[in-house]
Short mmCIF file of C-alpha atoms and ligand atoms in Angstrom, two decimals:
data_model
loop_
_atom_site.label_atom_id
_atom_site.label_comp_id
_atom_site.label_asym_id
_atom_site.label_seq_id
_atom_site.Cartn_x
_atom_site.Cartn_y
_atom_site.Cartn_z
CA MET P 1 106.63 121.03 111.49
CA GLU P 2 105.35 119.92 108.10
CA ILE P 3 105.21 116.29 107.05
CA LYS P 4 106.81 115.76 103.63
CA THR P 5 108.40 112.31 103.83
CA VAL P 6 106.65 109.16 104.98
CA GLY P 7 108.08 105.73 105.75
CA ILE P 8 105.72 102.76 105.65
CA VAL P 9 106.60 99.43 107.28
CA GLY P 10 104.85 96.45 105.67
CA ALA P 11 103.90 96.30 101.98
CA GLY P 12 100.94 93.94 102.48
CA GLN P 13 97.36 94.73 101.55
CA MET P 14 97.19 97.73 103.90
CA GLY P 15 100.78 98.99 103.54
CA ASN P 16 100.60 99.19 99.76
CA GLY P 17 97.26 101.03 99.93
CA ILE P 18 98.70 103.51 102.44
CA ALA P 19 101.74 104.07 100.17
CA HIS P 20 99.34 104.61 97.24
CA VAL P 21 97.30 107.37 98.92
CA PHE P 22 100.31 109.19 100.42
CA ALA P 23 102.17 109.18 97.08
CA LEU P 24 99.10 110.36 95.18
CA SER P 25 98.74 113.26 97.65
CA GLY P 26 102.33 114.39 96.93
CA TYR P 27 104.23 112.85 99.86
CA ASP P 28 107.60 111.24 99.27
CA VAL P 29 107.15 107.58 100.34
CA THR P 30 109.67 104.92 101.38
CA LEU P 31 108.06 101.48 101.56
CA ASN P 32 109.73 98.76 103.63
CA ASP P 33 109.08 95.03 104.03
CA ILE P 34 111.14 92.07 105.21
CA SER P 35 110.27 90.19 102.04
CA GLN P 36 111.33 91.22 98.51
CA GLU P 37 108.39 89.25 97.17
CA ALA P 38 105.98 91.27 99.34
CA LEU P 39 107.57 94.53 98.12
CA ASP P 40 107.26 93.44 94.46
CA ARG P 41 103.68 92.30 94.99
CA GLY P 42 102.83 95.54 96.84
CA LEU P 43 104.25 97.73 94.06
CA GLY P 44 102.42 95.64 91.45
CA THR P 45 99.14 96.20 93.33
CA ILE P 46 99.77 99.95 93.57
CA ARG P 47 100.44 100.11 89.80
CA LYS P 48 97.28 98.11 89.01
CA ASN P 49 95.11 100.23 91.32
CA LEU P 50 96.51 103.51 89.95
CA ASP P 51 95.86 102.23 86.39
CA ARG P 52 92.28 101.50 87.38
CA GLN P 53 91.89 105.07 88.70
CA VAL P 54 93.27 106.40 85.37
CA SER P 55 90.85 104.28 83.34
CA LYS P 56 87.95 105.53 85.50
CA GLU P 57 89.21 109.09 84.87
CA LYS P 58 89.62 109.74 88.61
CA ILE P 59 93.28 110.71 88.08
CA SER P 60 95.40 111.53 85.02
CA ALA P 61 98.21 109.35 83.61
CA GLU P 62 100.64 112.08 84.76
CA ASP P 63 99.31 111.83 88.35
CA ARG P 64 99.85 108.06 88.24
CA ASP P 65 103.40 108.34 86.93
CA ALA P 66 104.30 111.05 89.45
CA ALA P 67 102.86 108.96 92.32
CA LEU P 68 104.81 105.87 91.26
CA ALA P 69 108.02 107.91 91.00
CA ARG P 70 107.50 109.08 94.63
CA ILE P 71 107.51 105.51 96.05
CA HIS P 72 110.91 104.07 96.99
CA PRO P 73 110.94 100.40 98.05
CA THR P 74 113.55 99.18 100.54
CA LEU P 75 114.37 96.05 102.52
CA THR P 76 116.37 98.18 104.99
CA LEU P 77 114.26 99.41 107.90
CA ALA P 78 116.94 101.96 108.90
CA ASP P 79 116.19 103.89 105.66
CA LEU P 80 112.96 105.04 107.35
CA GLY P 81 114.85 106.79 110.16
CA LYS P 82 115.13 110.08 108.31
CA MET P 83 111.42 110.31 107.50
CA ASP P 84 109.10 112.93 109.06
CA LEU P 85 106.41 110.30 109.69
CA VAL P 86 106.53 106.51 110.01
CA VAL P 87 103.39 104.39 109.54
CA GLU P 88 103.89 100.86 110.83
CA SER P 89 101.58 98.45 108.97
CA ALA P 90 103.21 95.04 109.46
CA SER P 91 101.38 91.88 110.56
CA GLU P 92 98.99 92.22 113.52
CA ARG P 93 101.31 90.78 116.20
CA GLU P 94 102.46 92.90 119.12
CA THR P 95 105.89 91.21 119.27
CA ILE P 96 106.49 92.03 115.58
CA LYS P 97 105.43 95.67 116.03
CA ASN P 98 107.55 96.14 119.18
CA ALA P 99 110.60 94.66 117.42
CA ILE P 100 110.12 97.02 114.45
CA PHE P 101 109.98 100.15 116.66
CA GLU P 102 112.94 98.89 118.68
CA ASP P 103 115.06 98.26 115.55
CA LEU P 104 114.06 101.62 114.06
CA GLN P 105 114.73 103.72 117.17
CA PRO P 106 118.54 104.16 116.86
CA HIS P 107 118.09 105.49 113.30
CA LEU P 108 115.28 107.97 114.00
CA LYS P 109 115.69 111.73 113.88
CA PRO P 110 114.32 113.32 117.08
CA GLU P 111 111.26 114.95 115.49
CA THR P 112 109.97 111.89 113.58
CA ILE P 113 106.38 111.00 114.42
CA LEU P 114 105.62 107.30 114.85
CA THR P 115 102.24 105.77 114.09
CA SER P 116 100.77 102.30 113.88
CA ASN P 117 97.98 101.11 111.59
CA THR P 118 97.13 98.39 114.12
CA SER P 119 93.50 97.26 114.08
CA SER P 120 93.35 96.54 117.78
CA ILE P 121 96.61 96.63 119.77
CA SER P 122 96.99 99.22 122.56
CA ILE P 123 98.61 102.41 121.24
CA THR P 124 99.60 103.35 124.80
CA ARG P 125 101.49 100.06 125.20
CA LEU P 126 103.21 100.22 121.78
CA ALA P 127 104.17 103.88 122.46
CA SER P 128 105.53 103.13 125.94
CA ARG P 129 108.24 100.90 124.43
CA THR P 130 109.59 103.79 122.31
CA ASP P 131 111.59 106.90 123.25
CA ARG P 132 108.74 109.22 122.13
CA PRO P 133 105.31 108.23 123.51
CA GLU P 134 104.19 111.87 123.15
CA ARG P 135 104.82 111.70 119.39
CA PHE P 136 103.17 108.31 118.86
CA MET P 137 99.61 107.71 117.62
CA GLY P 138 97.27 105.17 116.07
CA LEU P 139 96.61 106.01 112.41
CA HIS P 140 94.10 103.35 111.41
CA PHE P 141 93.24 103.16 107.72
CA MET P 142 90.37 101.09 106.31
CA ASN P 143 90.59 98.41 103.63
CA PRO P 144 90.81 99.04 100.64
CA VAL P 145 92.74 102.21 101.55
CA PRO P 146 92.38 104.09 98.21
CA MET P 147 88.57 103.68 98.33
CA MET P 148 87.66 104.02 102.01
CA LYS P 149 87.18 107.52 103.35
CA LEU P 150 87.75 106.93 107.07
CA VAL P 151 90.92 107.07 109.13
CA GLU P 152 90.58 106.43 112.86
CA LEU P 153 92.92 108.60 114.95
CA ILE P 154 93.81 107.02 118.27
CA ARG P 155 95.69 108.94 120.94
CA GLY P 156 97.75 106.98 123.42
CA ILE P 157 97.62 108.23 126.99
CA ALA P 158 100.82 110.26 126.44
CA THR P 159 100.16 111.58 122.89
CA ASP P 160 100.54 115.37 122.82
CA GLU P 161 98.17 117.84 121.16
CA PRO P 162 100.59 119.06 118.40
CA THR P 163 101.01 115.44 117.23
CA TYR P 164 97.25 114.94 117.13
CA GLN P 165 96.71 118.19 115.19
CA LEU P 166 99.50 117.39 112.74
CA LEU P 167 98.04 113.96 111.97
CA LEU P 168 94.53 115.39 111.67
CA ASP P 169 95.95 117.73 109.04
CA VAL P 170 97.65 114.79 107.25
CA VAL P 171 94.33 112.89 107.14
CA ASN P 172 92.63 115.95 105.59
CA LYS P 173 95.42 116.33 103.04
CA LEU P 174 94.89 112.70 102.01
CA GLY P 175 91.27 113.64 101.26
CA LYS P 176 90.03 111.37 104.05
CA THR P 177 87.81 111.97 107.08
CA ALA P 178 89.08 111.37 110.61
CA ALA P 179 87.13 109.85 113.50
CA SER P 180 88.83 110.06 116.89
CA ALA P 181 88.74 107.03 119.16
CA GLU P 182 90.00 106.47 122.67
CA ASP P 183 92.67 103.84 123.16
CA PHE P 184 90.61 100.79 124.18
CA PRO P 185 90.81 97.36 122.53
CA ALA P 186 89.98 97.50 118.79
CA PHE P 187 88.93 101.19 119.01
CA ILE P 188 85.54 101.95 117.32
CA VAL P 189 85.23 100.29 113.90
CA ASN P 190 86.60 96.87 114.83
CA ARG P 191 84.99 96.85 118.30
CA VAL P 192 81.65 96.88 116.49
CA LEU P 193 82.52 95.06 113.25
CA LEU P 194 84.55 92.06 114.44
CA PRO P 195 82.05 90.67 116.98
CA MET P 196 79.51 90.76 114.12
CA ILE P 197 81.88 88.80 111.85
CA ASN P 198 82.73 86.37 114.70
CA GLU P 199 78.99 85.82 115.26
CA ALA P 200 78.56 85.06 111.55
CA VAL P 201 81.29 82.38 111.92
CA TYR P 202 79.40 80.94 114.94
CA THR P 203 76.25 80.92 112.80
CA LEU P 204 78.16 78.81 110.27
CA TYR P 205 79.77 76.64 113.00
CA GLU P 206 76.40 75.86 114.57
CA GLY P 207 74.84 75.07 111.18
CA VAL P 208 72.26 77.85 111.39
CA GLY P 209 73.16 78.76 107.81
CA ASN P 210 75.71 77.91 105.16
CA VAL P 211 78.31 80.33 103.75
CA GLN P 212 76.04 81.54 100.98
CA SER P 213 72.87 81.89 103.05
CA ILE P 214 74.67 83.84 105.79
CA ASP P 215 76.23 86.28 103.32
CA THR P 216 73.04 86.64 101.27
CA ALA P 217 71.00 87.20 104.45
CA MET P 218 73.22 90.05 105.64
CA LYS P 219 73.56 91.65 102.20
CA LEU P 220 69.88 91.62 101.28
CA GLY P 221 68.45 91.60 104.80
CA ALA P 222 70.65 94.14 106.52
CA GLY P 223 71.78 96.16 103.49
CA HIS P 224 75.47 95.38 103.95
CA PRO P 225 77.54 95.80 100.75
CA MET P 226 79.48 92.60 101.53
CA GLY P 227 78.42 89.54 103.53
CA PRO P 228 80.28 89.05 106.85
CA LEU P 229 82.14 85.91 105.68
CA GLU P 230 83.12 87.54 102.40
CA LEU P 231 84.30 90.55 104.42
CA ALA P 232 86.27 88.31 106.82
CA ASP P 233 88.09 86.79 103.82
CA PHE P 234 88.78 90.30 102.55
CA ILE P 235 90.22 91.47 105.90
CA GLY P 236 92.24 88.25 106.36
CA LEU P 237 91.18 85.54 108.82
CA ASP P 238 94.49 85.80 110.75
CA THR P 239 93.82 89.51 111.29
CA CYS P 240 90.19 88.79 112.31
CA LEU P 241 91.37 86.20 114.84
CA ALA P 242 94.08 88.51 116.18
CA ILE P 243 91.50 91.28 116.75
CA MET P 244 89.06 88.90 118.50
CA ASN P 245 91.91 87.75 120.78
CA VAL P 246 92.73 91.37 121.64
CA LEU P 247 89.06 92.06 122.46
CA HIS P 248 88.78 88.84 124.49
CA ASP P 249 92.01 89.44 126.45
CA GLY P 250 91.62 93.20 126.77
CA LEU P 251 87.98 93.33 127.88
CA ALA P 252 87.91 89.95 129.69
CA ASP P 253 84.37 89.22 128.54
CA THR P 254 83.38 85.80 127.14
CA LYS P 255 81.13 87.48 124.57
CA TYR P 256 84.33 88.16 122.59
CA ARG P 257 85.60 84.55 122.51
CA PRO P 258 86.85 83.71 119.00
CA CYS P 259 84.77 81.06 117.25
CA PRO P 260 86.65 77.71 117.16
CA LEU P 261 85.90 77.49 113.44
CA LEU P 262 87.76 80.77 112.85
CA VAL P 263 90.73 79.34 114.77
CA LYS P 264 90.59 76.14 112.65
CA TYR P 265 90.63 78.06 109.35
CA VAL P 266 93.66 80.06 110.50
CA ASP P 267 95.39 76.84 111.69
CA ALA P 268 94.80 75.42 108.20
CA GLY P 269 96.44 78.46 106.59
CA TRP P 270 93.08 79.37 105.03
CA LEU P 271 93.50 83.11 105.59
CA GLY P 272 91.02 84.42 103.02
CA ARG P 273 91.70 86.18 99.73
CA LYS P 274 95.38 86.73 100.40
CA SER P 275 96.08 82.98 100.66
CA GLY P 276 93.62 81.92 97.94
CA ARG P 277 91.18 80.24 100.35
CA GLY P 278 89.13 81.18 103.39
CA PHE P 279 85.37 80.85 103.76
CA TYR P 280 85.47 81.01 99.96
CA ASP P 281 87.90 79.35 97.54
CA TYR P 282 89.38 81.98 95.18
CA ARG P 283 91.50 79.69 93.05
CA GLY P 284 88.94 79.34 90.23
CA ASP P 285 87.34 82.00 88.02
CA THR P 286 84.67 82.86 90.58
CA PRO P 287 84.81 82.39 94.37
CA VAL P 288 82.90 79.35 95.68
CA PRO P 289 82.33 78.35 99.34
CA SER P 290 85.30 76.27 100.57
CA ARG P 291 83.07 73.69 102.24
N1 NAD Y 301 93.36 93.75 106.58
C1 NAD Y 301 92.60 94.73 106.96
O1 NAD Y 301 91.43 94.85 106.56
C2 NAD Y 301 93.16 95.80 107.88
C3 NAD Y 301 92.45 96.99 108.04
C4 NAD Y 301 93.01 98.01 108.85
C5 NAD Y 301 94.23 97.78 109.50
N2 NAD Y 301 94.87 96.58 109.33
C6 NAD Y 301 96.15 96.39 110.03
O2 NAD Y 301 97.19 96.64 109.11
C7 NAD Y 301 98.34 95.87 109.47
C8 NAD Y 301 98.79 95.06 108.27
O3 NAD Y 301 97.74 94.21 107.87
P1 NAD Y 301 97.63 93.63 106.37
O4 NAD Y 301 96.21 93.23 106.18
O5 NAD Y 301 98.27 94.56 105.41
O6 NAD Y 301 98.52 92.31 106.53
P2 NAD Y 301 99.33 91.52 105.39
O7 NAD Y 301 99.52 90.15 105.91
O8 NAD Y 301 98.69 91.70 104.05
O9 NAD Y 301 100.74 92.30 105.32
C9 NAD Y 301 101.65 92.35 106.37
C10 NAD Y 301 103.03 92.64 105.78
O10 NAD Y 301 103.94 92.90 106.84
C11 NAD Y 301 105.19 92.37 106.47
N3 NAD Y 301 106.02 92.22 107.65
C12 NAD Y 301 105.94 91.31 108.66
N4 NAD Y 301 106.92 91.53 109.57
C13 NAD Y 301 107.61 92.62 109.14
C14 NAD Y 301 108.74 93.31 109.63
N5 NAD Y 301 109.34 92.94 110.76
N6 NAD Y 301 109.22 94.37 108.93
C15 NAD Y 301 108.62 94.75 107.77
N7 NAD Y 301 107.53 94.12 107.24
C16 NAD Y 301 107.05 93.06 107.92
C17 NAD Y 301 104.84 91.04 105.80
O11 NAD Y 301 105.92 90.57 104.99
C18 NAD Y 301 103.61 91.45 104.98
O12 NAD Y 301 103.98 91.89 103.67
C19 NAD Y 301 97.93 95.03 110.69
O13 NAD Y 301 98.32 95.70 111.86
C20 NAD Y 301 96.42 95.00 110.56
O14 NAD Y 301 95.76 94.79 111.77
C21 NAD Y 301 94.38 95.60 108.53
#
């Protein structure tokens, strides 16, 4: 089987990046969201990011136009049923993801491969709710998708070898590098990264440092390209909290307890860059610490 058509569920910051890289690599992409506004915003972001690649001479104007012509937006999830591969990249809530796979199932052709871009939720559990756990995998892209080279490949307990090999080939065709992870909470990247971010929020909560000193310390002291609070805003604080909850629940260890300050920011709707405010306030010309 060769993958030619790809359906992507969720046109948010990850979904639009995933659509961008698949379309640029020649795949025919159908991009779905429940919100027309999210679809419009997602397509606008893809156009802007492709333009940037043209101006940096990474791709030609023809490549950009051909990629855009390969992306078909839709509000109808059932349109994804005839695709060879589905990449679910909706919000990080298990109930939402289960409902999407359940709604999609009656429309799927038998050979379609299902994947989730989840940052942390059990692939085995998501797969077990579908009619094809052997053709279900975690396909975990990094943010921002067009720039980041890694894709984590996560096999559920039932995933078969042909599915794994096919997706490994897809990752290579996208010009990315795969790292294989076992299906345990948050896999590799977020198992290591999120406790570090959560600890940075505790450092702020306990007054050890302020937003700027914590980020400056980790950038200049540990050589990180972004400070942990800046990175949390970039990921989305709701996603960070969801991943910490998965680690806390899944590994039953208090070292993963989400910082109460992270919970408070999410309760306030301060979700980071995507909502205009998180640890930093993005509503002016340059980001400034929110408090
Ligand atoms: N943000 C990151 O850095 C990052 C990195 C890797 C993976 N992920 C994962 O990618 C997924 C998406 O995260 P994001 O950062 O793009 O979130 P986001 O909030 O930017 O986008 C989520 C999108 O899903 C849409 N959506 C919600 N319910 C839907 C449904 N039933 N059907 C169709 N669309 C629906 C929303 O309208 C929204 O546009 C999550 O599973 C997240 O854990 C995120």
